[in-house]
CSV table of C-alpha atoms and ligand atoms in Angstrom, one decimal:
chain,number,residue,atom,x,y,z
I,1,MET,CA,165.8,111.2,118.3
I,2,THR,CA,169.6,111.4,118.1
I,3,THR,CA,172.0,109.2,116.0
I,4,SER,CA,173.6,108.0,119.2
I,5,SER,CA,170.4,106.5,120.5
I,6,ASN,CA,170.1,104.4,117.5
I,7,PRO,CA,171.5,100.9,117.2
I,8,PRO,CA,174.3,100.6,114.8
I,9,ASN,CA,172.3,98.8,112.1
I,10,SER,CA,169.7,101.3,111.6
I,11,VAL,CA,168.9,104.2,109.1
I,12,THR,CA,169.6,107.7,110.3
I,13,PRO,CA,166.9,109.2,112.2
I,14,ASP,CA,166.1,112.1,109.8
I,15,GLN,CA,165.2,109.5,107.2
I,16,THR,CA,161.9,107.6,107.5
I,17,SER,CA,161.4,108.6,111.0
I,18,GLY,CA,160.8,112.1,109.6
I,19,MET,CA,157.5,110.6,108.0
I,20,TRP,CA,156.2,108.6,111.0
I,21,GLY,CA,159.0,108.5,113.6
I,22,GLY,CA,156.9,110.4,116.3
I,23,ARG,CA,156.0,107.2,118.2
I,24,PHE,CA,159.2,105.3,117.7
I,25,SER,CA,162.2,105.2,120.0
I,26,GLU,CA,164.7,103.7,117.6
I,27,ALA,CA,165.3,103.9,113.9
I,28,THR,CA,164.3,101.3,111.6
I,29,ASP,CA,166.8,98.3,111.2
I,30,ALA,CA,168.6,98.8,107.9
I,31,PHE,CA,167.8,95.4,106.6
I,32,VAL,CA,163.9,95.8,107.7
I,33,ALA,CA,163.9,99.2,105.9
I,34,GLU,CA,165.2,97.6,102.6
I,35,PHE,CA,162.9,94.6,103.1
I,36,THR,CA,159.8,96.7,103.6
I,37,ALA,CA,160.6,99.1,100.9
I,38,SER,CA,158.7,99.3,97.5
I,39,VAL,CA,160.4,102.3,96.0
I,40,GLN,CA,162.5,100.0,93.7
I,41,PHE,CA,159.5,99.2,91.9
I,42,ASP,CA,156.7,101.5,92.7
I,43,GLN,CA,158.6,104.6,91.4
I,44,ARG,CA,157.3,103.4,88.1
I,45,PHE,CA,154.1,105.3,88.7
I,46,TYR,CA,155.6,108.7,89.9
I,47,LYS,CA,153.5,110.4,87.3
I,48,GLN,CA,150.3,109.1,88.5
I,49,ASP,CA,151.4,109.8,92.3
I,50,ILE,CA,152.1,113.4,91.3
I,51,ALA,CA,149.0,113.9,89.3
I,52,GLY,CA,147.0,112.4,92.4
I,53,SER,CA,148.6,114.8,94.8
I,54,ILE,CA,148.0,117.8,92.5
I,55,ALA,CA,144.4,116.9,92.2
I,56,HIS,CA,144.2,116.3,96.0
I,57,ALA,CA,145.8,119.7,96.8
I,58,THR,CA,143.6,121.5,94.3
I,59,MET,CA,140.5,119.9,96.0
I,60,LEU,CA,141.9,120.9,99.5
I,61,ALA,CA,142.1,124.5,98.3
I,62,LYS,CA,138.7,124.4,96.9
I,63,VAL,CA,137.2,123.3,100.2
I,64,GLY,CA,139.3,125.9,102.2
I,65,VAL,CA,141.7,123.3,103.9
I,66,LEU,CA,144.7,124.8,102.0
I,67,THR,CA,145.1,128.4,100.9
I,68,GLU,CA,145.4,129.2,97.2
I,69,ALA,CA,149.1,130.2,97.8
I,70,GLU,CA,149.8,126.9,99.5
I,71,ARG,CA,148.0,124.9,96.8
I,72,ASP,CA,150.1,126.9,94.1
I,73,ASP,CA,153.4,126.2,96.0
I,74,ILE,CA,152.6,122.5,96.1
I,75,ILE,CA,151.8,122.3,92.5
I,76,GLU,CA,154.7,124.1,91.5
I,77,GLY,CA,157.0,121.9,93.7
I,78,LEU,CA,155.3,118.8,92.6
I,79,SER,CA,155.8,119.8,88.8
I,80,THR,CA,159.6,120.5,89.4
I,81,ILE,CA,159.8,117.2,91.1
I,82,ARG,CA,158.3,115.5,88.1
I,83,SER,CA,160.9,117.2,85.9
I,84,GLU,CA,163.7,116.2,88.1
I,85,ILE,CA,162.6,112.6,88.0
I,86,GLU,CA,162.2,112.8,84.1
I,87,ALA,CA,165.6,114.2,83.7
I,88,GLY,CA,167.1,111.5,85.8
I,89,ASN,CA,168.1,114.0,88.6
I,90,PHE,CA,165.9,112.5,91.4
I,91,GLU,CA,167.5,110.6,94.2
I,92,TRP,CA,165.4,107.7,95.2
I,93,ARG,CA,165.9,106.6,98.6
I,94,ILE,CA,165.2,103.3,99.9
I,95,ASP,CA,164.9,104.6,103.5
I,96,LEU,CA,162.0,106.6,102.4
I,97,GLU,CA,160.3,103.3,101.6
I,98,ASP,CA,158.1,104.0,98.7
I,99,VAL,CA,157.2,106.5,95.8
I,100,HIS,CA,154.7,108.3,98.0
I,101,MET,CA,157.1,109.2,100.7
I,102,ASN,CA,160.1,109.9,98.4
I,103,ILE,CA,158.1,112.6,96.7
I,104,GLU,CA,156.5,114.2,99.6
I,105,SER,CA,159.8,114.3,101.5
I,106,ARG,CA,161.3,116.0,98.4
I,107,LEU,CA,158.5,118.3,98.3
I,108,THR,CA,159.0,119.4,101.8
I,109,GLN,CA,162.7,119.7,101.2
I,110,ARG,CA,161.9,122.0,98.3
I,111,ILE,CA,159.0,124.1,99.5
I,112,GLY,CA,159.2,123.9,103.2
I,113,ILE,CA,156.5,123.5,105.7
I,114,THR,CA,153.6,123.8,103.1
I,115,GLY,CA,154.8,120.4,101.7
I,116,LYS,CA,154.0,118.9,105.2
I,117,LYS,CA,150.3,119.9,104.5
I,118,LEU,CA,149.8,117.9,101.3
I,119,HIS,CA,149.0,114.7,103.2
I,120,THR,CA,146.0,116.3,105.0
I,121,GLY,CA,143.0,114.1,104.7
I,122,ARG,CA,144.8,111.4,103.0
I,123,SER,CA,146.6,108.3,103.7
I,124,ARG,CA,149.1,106.2,101.8
I,125,ASN,CA,146.5,103.6,101.7
I,126,ASP,CA,144.0,105.6,99.4
I,127,GLN,CA,147.0,107.2,97.7
I,128,VAL,CA,148.5,103.9,96.5
I,129,ALA,CA,145.2,102.4,95.5
I,130,THR,CA,144.5,105.6,93.5
I,131,ASP,CA,148.1,105.5,91.8
I,132,ILE,CA,147.6,101.9,90.8
I,133,ARG,CA,144.1,102.5,89.3
I,134,LEU,CA,145.5,105.7,87.4
I,135,TYR,CA,148.6,103.7,86.2
I,136,LEU,CA,146.4,100.6,85.1
I,137,ARG,CA,144.0,102.8,83.2
I,138,ASP,CA,146.8,104.2,81.1
I,139,GLU,CA,148.3,100.9,80.5
I,140,ILE,CA,145.0,99.4,79.5
I,141,ASP,CA,144.5,102.2,77.0
I,142,ASP,CA,148.0,101.5,75.4
I,143,ILE,CA,147.4,97.6,75.3
I,144,LEU,CA,144.1,98.3,73.6
I,145,LYS,CA,145.8,100.3,70.9
I,146,LEU,CA,148.3,97.3,70.4
I,147,LEU,CA,145.4,94.9,70.2
I,148,GLU,CA,143.7,97.1,67.5
I,149,ARG,CA,146.8,97.4,65.5
I,150,LEU,CA,147.2,93.5,65.7
I,151,GLN,CA,143.5,92.9,64.8
I,152,LYS,CA,143.8,95.2,61.8
I,153,GLY,CA,147.0,93.3,60.7
I,154,LEU,CA,145.0,90.1,60.9
I,155,LEU,CA,142.2,91.6,58.8
I,156,GLY,CA,144.7,92.8,56.2
I,157,LEU,CA,146.4,89.4,55.9
I,158,ALA,CA,142.9,87.8,55.9
I,159,ALA,CA,141.8,89.9,53.0
I,160,LYS,CA,144.7,88.8,50.9
I,161,ASN,CA,143.9,85.0,51.7
I,162,VAL,CA,140.2,84.8,51.1
I,163,ASN,CA,140.9,82.3,48.4
I,164,THR,CA,143.8,80.7,50.0
I,165,ILE,CA,143.0,76.9,50.6
I,166,MET,CA,144.7,75.0,53.5
I,167,PRO,CA,143.8,71.8,55.4
I,168,GLY,CA,141.7,72.5,58.6
I,169,PHE,CA,142.6,70.2,61.5
I,170,THR,CA,140.9,68.5,64.4
I,171,HIS,CA,143.1,66.4,66.6
I,172,LEU,CA,145.9,68.0,64.4
I,173,GLN,CA,144.7,65.6,61.7
I,174,THR,CA,143.5,67.0,58.3
I,175,ALA,CA,139.7,67.4,58.8
I,176,GLN,CA,138.2,69.6,56.1
I,177,PRO,CA,139.7,72.3,53.6
I,178,VAL,CA,139.4,75.9,55.0
I,179,THR,CA,140.5,79.2,53.7
I,180,PHE,CA,143.5,80.7,55.4
I,181,GLY,CA,141.5,83.9,55.7
I,182,HIS,CA,138.9,82.0,57.7
I,183,HIS,CA,141.6,80.7,59.9
I,184,LEU,CA,143.0,84.2,60.5
I,185,LEU,CA,139.5,85.4,61.4
I,186,ALA,CA,139.2,82.8,64.0
I,187,TRP,CA,142.4,84.6,65.8
I,188,PHE,CA,140.6,87.9,65.2
I,189,GLU,CA,137.6,86.6,67.2
I,190,MET,CA,139.7,85.6,70.0
I,191,LEU,CA,141.2,89.0,70.2
I,192,VAL,CA,137.9,90.7,69.9
I,193,ARG,CA,136.8,89.0,73.3
I,194,ASP,CA,140.1,90.0,74.7
I,195,THR,CA,139.5,93.7,73.8
I,196,GLU,CA,135.8,93.5,75.2
I,197,ARG,CA,137.3,92.1,78.5
I,198,LEU,CA,139.8,94.8,78.9
I,199,GLN,CA,137.3,97.5,78.2
I,200,ASP,CA,135.0,96.0,80.6
I,201,CYS,CA,137.6,95.6,83.2
I,202,ARG,CA,138.7,99.3,82.7
I,203,LYS,CA,135.2,100.3,84.0
I,204,ARG,CA,135.9,98.9,87.4
I,205,VAL,CA,139.5,100.1,87.5
I,206,ASN,CA,138.3,103.7,86.8
I,207,ARG,CA,136.9,104.4,90.1
I,208,MET,CA,138.6,106.8,92.7
I,209,PRO,CA,139.6,105.4,96.1
I,210,LEU,CA,141.0,108.9,97.2
I,211,GLY,CA,139.1,110.2,100.3
I,212,SER,CA,138.9,106.8,101.8
I,213,ALA,CA,142.1,107.9,103.7
I,214,ALA,CA,143.6,105.1,105.9
I,215,LEU,CA,140.2,103.1,106.1
I,216,ALA,CA,137.3,105.1,107.6
I,217,GLY,CA,137.3,108.3,105.6
I,218,THR,CA,138.5,111.6,106.8
I,219,THR,CA,137.2,114.4,109.1
I,220,TYR,CA,137.9,117.2,106.6
I,221,PRO,CA,135.1,118.6,104.3
I,222,ILE,CA,136.6,117.0,101.1
I,223,ASP,CA,134.9,117.1,97.7
I,224,ARG,CA,135.5,113.7,96.2
I,225,ALA,CA,133.6,114.3,93.1
I,226,TYR,CA,135.8,117.1,92.2
I,227,THR,CA,139.0,115.3,92.8
I,228,ALA,CA,137.6,112.3,90.7
I,229,GLU,CA,136.6,114.8,87.9
I,230,LEU,CA,140.2,116.3,87.9
I,231,LEU,CA,141.7,112.9,87.6
I,232,GLY,CA,139.3,111.7,84.9
I,233,PHE,CA,137.8,109.0,87.1
I,234,GLU,CA,134.3,107.8,86.2
I,235,ALA,CA,133.0,107.6,89.8
I,236,VAL,CA,134.2,107.6,93.4
I,237,SER,CA,134.3,104.4,95.4
I,238,GLU,CA,131.3,103.8,97.6
I,239,ASN,CA,133.0,102.3,100.7
I,240,SER,CA,136.3,103.5,102.2
I,241,LEU,CA,137.2,100.1,103.8
I,242,ASP,CA,136.7,98.2,100.4
I,243,ALA,CA,138.5,100.9,98.5
I,244,VAL,CA,141.8,100.7,100.4
I,245,SER,CA,141.7,97.0,100.5
I,246,ASP,CA,140.5,95.2,97.5
I,247,ARG,CA,142.8,94.5,94.4
I,248,ASP,CA,140.1,92.7,92.5
I,249,PHE,CA,140.5,95.3,89.7
I,250,ALA,CA,144.1,94.3,89.2
I,251,ILE,CA,143.3,90.6,89.4
I,252,GLU,CA,140.5,91.1,86.7
I,253,PHE,CA,143.3,92.8,84.6
I,254,ASN,CA,145.6,89.8,85.1
I,255,ALA,CA,142.7,87.5,84.3
I,256,ALA,CA,142.3,89.4,81.0
I,257,ALA,CA,146.0,89.5,80.3
I,258,ALA,CA,146.3,85.7,81.1
I,259,LEU,CA,143.5,85.1,78.4
I,260,ILE,CA,145.4,87.4,76.0
I,261,MET,CA,148.6,85.3,76.5
I,262,MET,CA,146.8,82.1,76.2
I,263,HIS,CA,145.5,83.3,72.9
I,264,LEU,CA,148.8,84.5,71.7
I,265,SER,CA,150.4,81.3,72.8
I,266,ARG,CA,147.9,79.2,70.6
I,267,MET,CA,148.6,81.3,67.7
I,268,SER,CA,152.3,81.0,68.3
I,269,GLU,CA,152.0,77.3,68.4
I,270,GLU,CA,150.4,77.3,65.1
I,271,LEU,CA,153.0,79.5,63.7
I,272,ILE,CA,155.7,77.4,65.1
I,273,LEU,CA,154.2,74.3,63.3
I,274,TRP,CA,153.4,76.1,60.0
I,275,THR,CA,157.0,77.3,59.7
I,276,SER,CA,158.5,73.8,60.3
I,277,ALA,CA,160.1,71.9,57.4
I,278,GLN,CA,157.2,69.4,57.8
I,279,PHE,CA,154.4,71.9,57.2
I,280,LYS,CA,156.1,74.8,55.4
I,281,PHE,CA,152.8,76.7,55.3
I,282,VAL,CA,154.1,80.0,56.2
I,283,ASN,CA,157.3,82.0,56.2
I,284,ILE,CA,158.2,84.4,58.9
I,285,PRO,CA,160.8,87.2,57.7
I,286,ASP,CA,164.2,86.7,58.9
I,287,ARG,CA,164.1,89.7,61.2
I,288,PHE,CA,161.8,87.9,63.5
I,289,CYS,CA,163.8,84.9,63.7
I,290,THR,CA,167.3,83.8,64.9
I,291,GLY,CA,169.7,81.3,64.0
I,292,SER,CA,171.7,78.3,65.7
I,293,SER,CA,175.3,78.8,66.9
I,294,ILE,CA,176.0,75.2,65.7
I,295,MET,CA,173.6,74.2,63.0
I,296,PRO,CA,174.1,76.6,60.0
I,297,GLN,CA,170.8,75.7,58.3
I,298,LYS,CA,168.5,76.7,61.2
I,299,LYS,CA,166.1,79.6,61.3
I,300,ASN,CA,164.1,79.4,64.6
I,301,PRO,CA,160.7,81.0,65.2
I,302,ASP,CA,162.0,82.5,68.4
I,303,VAL,CA,159.4,85.2,68.7
I,304,PRO,CA,156.4,82.9,68.8
I,305,GLU,CA,158.2,80.3,70.9
I,306,LEU,CA,159.1,83.0,73.5
I,307,ILE,CA,155.6,84.3,73.6
I,308,ARG,CA,154.3,80.7,74.1
I,309,GLY,CA,156.8,80.5,76.9
I,310,LYS,CA,155.9,83.9,78.4
I,311,SER,CA,152.2,82.9,78.7
I,312,GLY,CA,153.2,80.9,81.7
I,313,ARG,CA,154.6,83.8,83.6
I,314,VAL,CA,151.4,85.8,83.2
I,315,PHE,CA,149.4,82.9,84.4
I,316,GLY,CA,151.5,82.8,87.3
I,317,ASP,CA,151.0,86.6,87.9
I,318,LEU,CA,147.2,86.0,88.0
I,319,ILE,CA,147.7,83.2,90.7
I,320,SER,CA,150.0,85.4,92.7
I,321,LEU,CA,147.4,88.2,93.0
I,322,LEU,CA,144.7,85.8,93.8
I,323,THR,CA,146.6,84.3,96.5
I,324,LEU,CA,147.8,87.7,97.8
I,325,MET,CA,144.2,88.7,98.4
I,326,LYS,CA,142.3,85.6,99.6
I,327,GLY,CA,143.5,85.7,103.2
I,328,GLN,CA,143.3,89.4,103.9
I,329,PRO,CA,140.9,90.8,106.5
I,330,LEU,CA,139.7,94.4,105.9
I,331,ALA,CA,141.1,96.8,105.3
I,332,TYR,CA,144.6,97.7,104.1
I,333,ASN,CA,147.4,95.2,104.8
I,334,LYS,CA,151.1,95.5,104.1
I,335,ASP,CA,150.5,92.3,101.9
I,336,ASN,CA,149.0,94.6,99.4
I,337,GLN,CA,152.4,96.2,98.6
I,338,GLU,CA,153.0,92.7,96.7
I,339,ASP,CA,150.4,93.5,94.1
I,340,LYS,CA,152.7,95.6,92.1
I,341,GLU,CA,155.3,93.3,90.6
I,342,PRO,CA,152.8,90.7,89.4
I,343,LEU,CA,150.6,93.3,87.9
I,344,PHE,CA,153.6,95.1,86.3
I,345,ASP,CA,155.0,91.9,85.0
I,346,ALA,CA,151.6,90.8,83.5
I,347,ILE,CA,151.5,94.5,81.7
I,348,ASP,CA,155.0,94.4,80.6
I,349,THR,CA,154.6,90.8,79.2
I,350,VAL,CA,151.4,91.4,77.5
I,351,ARG,CA,152.5,94.6,75.9
I,352,GLY,CA,155.8,93.2,74.6
I,353,SER,CA,154.0,90.1,73.2
I,354,LEU,CA,151.3,92.2,71.6
I,355,MET,CA,153.9,94.4,70.1
I,356,ALA,CA,155.7,91.6,68.6
I,357,PHE,CA,152.6,90.0,67.0
I,358,ALA,CA,151.3,93.3,65.7
I,359,ASP,CA,154.7,93.8,63.8
I,360,MET,CA,155.0,90.1,62.8
I,361,ILE,CA,151.5,89.3,61.5
I,362,PRO,CA,151.4,91.6,58.5
I,363,ALA,CA,155.0,90.4,57.5
I,364,LEU,CA,153.8,86.7,57.4
I,365,VAL,CA,154.3,85.1,53.9
I,366,PRO,CA,151.9,82.2,53.3
I,367,ASN,CA,153.2,79.4,50.9
I,368,ILE,CA,149.8,79.2,48.9
I,369,GLU,CA,150.9,76.3,46.7
I,370,ILE,CA,152.1,74.2,49.7
I,371,MET,CA,148.9,74.8,51.7
I,372,ARG,CA,146.9,73.8,48.9
I,373,GLU,CA,149.0,70.5,48.3
I,374,ALA,CA,148.5,69.7,52.0
I,375,ALA,CA,144.9,70.3,51.8
I,376,LEU,CA,144.7,67.8,48.8
I,377,ARG,CA,146.1,65.1,51.0
I,378,GLY,CA,144.3,63.5,54.0
I,379,PHE,CA,141.0,62.8,52.4
I,380,SER,CA,139.8,66.4,53.4
I,381,THR,CA,136.8,66.2,51.1
I,382,ALA,CA,135.4,63.0,52.7
I,383,THR,CA,132.7,64.8,54.5
I,384,ASP,CA,131.7,66.5,51.2
I,385,LEU,CA,131.3,63.1,49.6
I,386,ALA,CA,128.9,62.0,52.3
I,387,ASP,CA,126.9,65.3,52.0
I,388,TYR,CA,126.8,64.6,48.3
I,389,LEU,CA,125.2,61.2,49.0
I,390,VAL,CA,122.7,62.7,51.6
I,391,LYS,CA,121.6,65.2,48.9
I,392,LYS,CA,120.7,62.2,46.8
I,393,GLY,CA,118.6,60.7,49.5
I,394,VAL,CA,121.1,58.5,51.5
I,395,ALA,CA,120.7,58.9,55.4
I,396,PHE,CA,123.8,60.5,56.7
I,397,ARG,CA,124.9,57.6,58.8
I,398,ASP,CA,124.8,55.4,55.8
I,399,ALA,CA,126.5,57.9,53.7
I,400,HIS,CA,129.3,58.0,56.3
I,401,GLU,CA,129.8,54.3,56.1
I,402,ILE,CA,129.9,54.4,52.3
I,403,VAL,CA,132.4,57.1,52.2
I,404,GLY,CA,134.5,55.2,55.0
I,405,LYS,CA,134.9,52.3,52.5
I,406,ALA,CA,135.8,54.6,49.8
I,407,VAL,CA,138.5,56.2,51.9
I,408,ALA,CA,139.8,52.7,53.0
I,409,LEU,CA,140.4,52.0,49.1
I,410,GLY,CA,142.1,55.3,48.7
I,411,VAL,CA,144.3,54.5,51.6
I,412,ALA,CA,145.3,51.2,50.2
I,413,ALA,CA,145.7,52.6,46.7
I,414,GLU,CA,147.6,55.7,48.1
I,415,LYS,CA,145.1,58.0,46.2
I,416,ASP,CA,142.9,60.8,47.2
I,417,LEU,CA,139.1,60.4,46.7
I,418,SER,CA,139.4,62.8,43.8
I,419,GLU,CA,142.0,60.6,42.2
I,420,LEU,CA,139.9,57.4,42.2
I,421,THR,CA,138.1,56.7,39.0
I,422,LEU,CA,134.2,57.0,38.8
I,423,GLU,CA,134.0,53.2,38.5
I,424,GLN,CA,136.0,52.8,41.7
I,425,LEU,CA,133.7,55.2,43.6
I,426,GLN,CA,130.5,53.5,42.1
I,427,GLN,CA,131.5,50.3,43.8
I,428,PHE,CA,130.4,51.9,47.0
I,429,SER,CA,127.2,53.6,45.7
I,430,ASP,CA,125.5,53.7,42.3
I,431,LEU,CA,124.2,57.2,43.4
I,432,ILE,CA,127.7,58.6,42.7
I,433,THR,CA,127.8,60.0,39.2
I,434,ALA,CA,130.3,62.1,37.1
I,435,ASP,CA,129.3,65.3,38.7
I,436,VAL,CA,130.7,64.2,42.0
I,437,PHE,CA,134.4,65.4,41.1
I,438,ASP,CA,133.0,69.0,40.6
I,439,LYS,CA,130.3,69.1,43.1
I,440,ALA,CA,132.0,67.4,46.0
I,441,LEU,CA,135.6,66.4,45.7
I,442,THR,CA,137.4,69.7,44.6
I,443,LEU,CA,138.6,72.0,47.4
I,444,GLU,CA,136.8,74.9,45.8
I,445,ALA,CA,133.6,73.0,46.0
I,446,SER,CA,134.2,72.2,49.6
I,447,VAL,CA,134.8,75.6,50.8
I,448,ASN,CA,132.3,77.3,48.7
I,449,ALA,CA,129.7,75.0,50.0
I,450,ARG,CA,130.0,76.2,53.4
I,451,ASP,CA,128.2,79.3,52.6
I,452,HIS,CA,126.6,80.6,55.7
I,453,ILE,CA,127.5,83.1,58.5
I,454,GLY,CA,130.6,81.8,60.3
I,455,GLY,CA,131.4,79.5,57.4
I,456,THR,CA,134.8,79.2,55.5
I,457,SER,CA,133.6,80.1,52.0
I,458,PRO,CA,135.5,82.9,50.4
I,459,LYS,CA,132.3,84.8,49.9
I,460,GLN,CA,131.6,84.5,53.6
I,461,VAL,CA,135.1,85.3,54.6
I,462,GLU,CA,135.0,88.5,52.5
I,463,ALA,CA,131.7,89.5,54.0
I,464,ALA,CA,133.0,88.7,57.7
I,465,ILE,CA,136.1,90.8,57.0
I,466,ALA,CA,133.9,93.7,56.0
I,467,ARG,CA,131.8,93.3,59.1
I,468,ALA,CA,134.9,93.0,61.2
I,469,HIS,CA,136.1,96.5,60.2
I,470,THR,CA,132.7,97.9,61.2
I,471,ARG,CA,133.0,96.1,64.5
I,472,LEU,CA,136.4,97.5,65.0
I,473,GLU,CA,135.4,101.0,64.5
I,474,GLN,CA,132.6,100.5,67.0
I,475,LEU,CA,134.9,98.5,69.5
I,476,TYR,CA,137.3,101.4,69.6
I,477,ALA,CA,134.9,104.4,69.2
P,501,LIG,N1,154.0,101.1,99.7
P,501,LIG,C1,152.8,100.8,100.2
P,501,LIG,C2,151.9,99.8,99.2
P,501,LIG,O1,152.5,99.7,98.2
P,501,LIG,C3,152.0,102.0,100.3
P,501,LIG,C4,150.9,102.1,101.4
P,501,LIG,C5,151.4,101.8,102.7
P,501,LIG,N2,150.5,101.9,103.6
P,501,LIG,C6,150.9,101.6,105.0
P,501,LIG,N3,149.9,101.8,105.8
P,501,LIG,N4,152.0,101.2,105.2
P,501,LIG,O2,151.1,99.2,99.5
């Protein structure tokens, strides 16, 4: 093919046509070349692409498809290219479409004809599926480390607040007193399930498609188990058509990422409420906040707000991948090139959000007195008074009715149940005696009484924190 035979709006023939130009009579349209390229975003897994190629070449030499000298040239060439990329001396070319062809083309430029042998017994279809899995596996490991740091931060803050009492809410209305430590442990539990989901997802990510070639496998006597071992894969994929096609592992990751973001968003929402002038339960240090350009008094909880906002894009990334996959016939289709950006976006967003949370949580300062004051309002011990009557033989539904009337009096008198006199309380039931104030109507009595696994009593929270440390050790062993 010569330059003159190409229409004006085309890339030069020595470019992509060198990779697959044999059957083409004109070069790719310049806009089409750019439109179909992925190198702008898939260069991010150059490291995994090179590692995969080195393993592939090593295997090809082991089974006698490459000589040892050829293998060594390829490995050396690829290692040099990795250094070039890392030093910023690598010219990424759109006309070479993707990370795979950029690196292969550069290899041939460097080491000559041997470079053209690297792709023996392989296709970009199994290559890209392998790269994404290697890349995602590394990212999952980093995300798990961030989760662990955040979980430890929560346990640390919880340990300091085993005895800190705050109102617990349902419908965002004061419900019953809880300990702040207990509330933080609720967040911890959400994140433990997130960890388990990611670890489970990792098992299915860590299988090797390489050897599936374009779709049907390859005619060379490849040793897939050997390549898998070199790359740290747990197993090889069982079916070549499936292996080059399905991205369910990435969808699973995005689903796990979406759940992490949903949890972080809920925690953010609480932090935003708690730092408001109306609640004042918690102070977020200035370094995590920003001000207003017009209102001098403002200190905004930007980090939690942004994370609450960012949850939406990760949910979108999940839907993008599901939709990308649903209509595809077997095996590989170019649609799959669109798997990368939603996956990368979910990875980046979840990483950034976890990083911010892991830094911010240990720095939170609870306003213990204000939390306590709030717990004293809103009749938070009403259930305790009902339970007190039940213990004296009243049926729960009747006790509920009695206490409801006492609350109505409190509302009218603008007094908490603990601020009513014994005589006032006895109007509603003569079973109420002087011990009611200690046994039922103090905040301490209320939380201490919830003394079972999963309950809010300081004793239970302390035990839960101890168990949580052991669970973390097992989780991240
Ligand atoms: N850049 C492509 C992708 O991301 C690599 C695989 C291309 N395969 C093909 N047959 N065109 O999916």
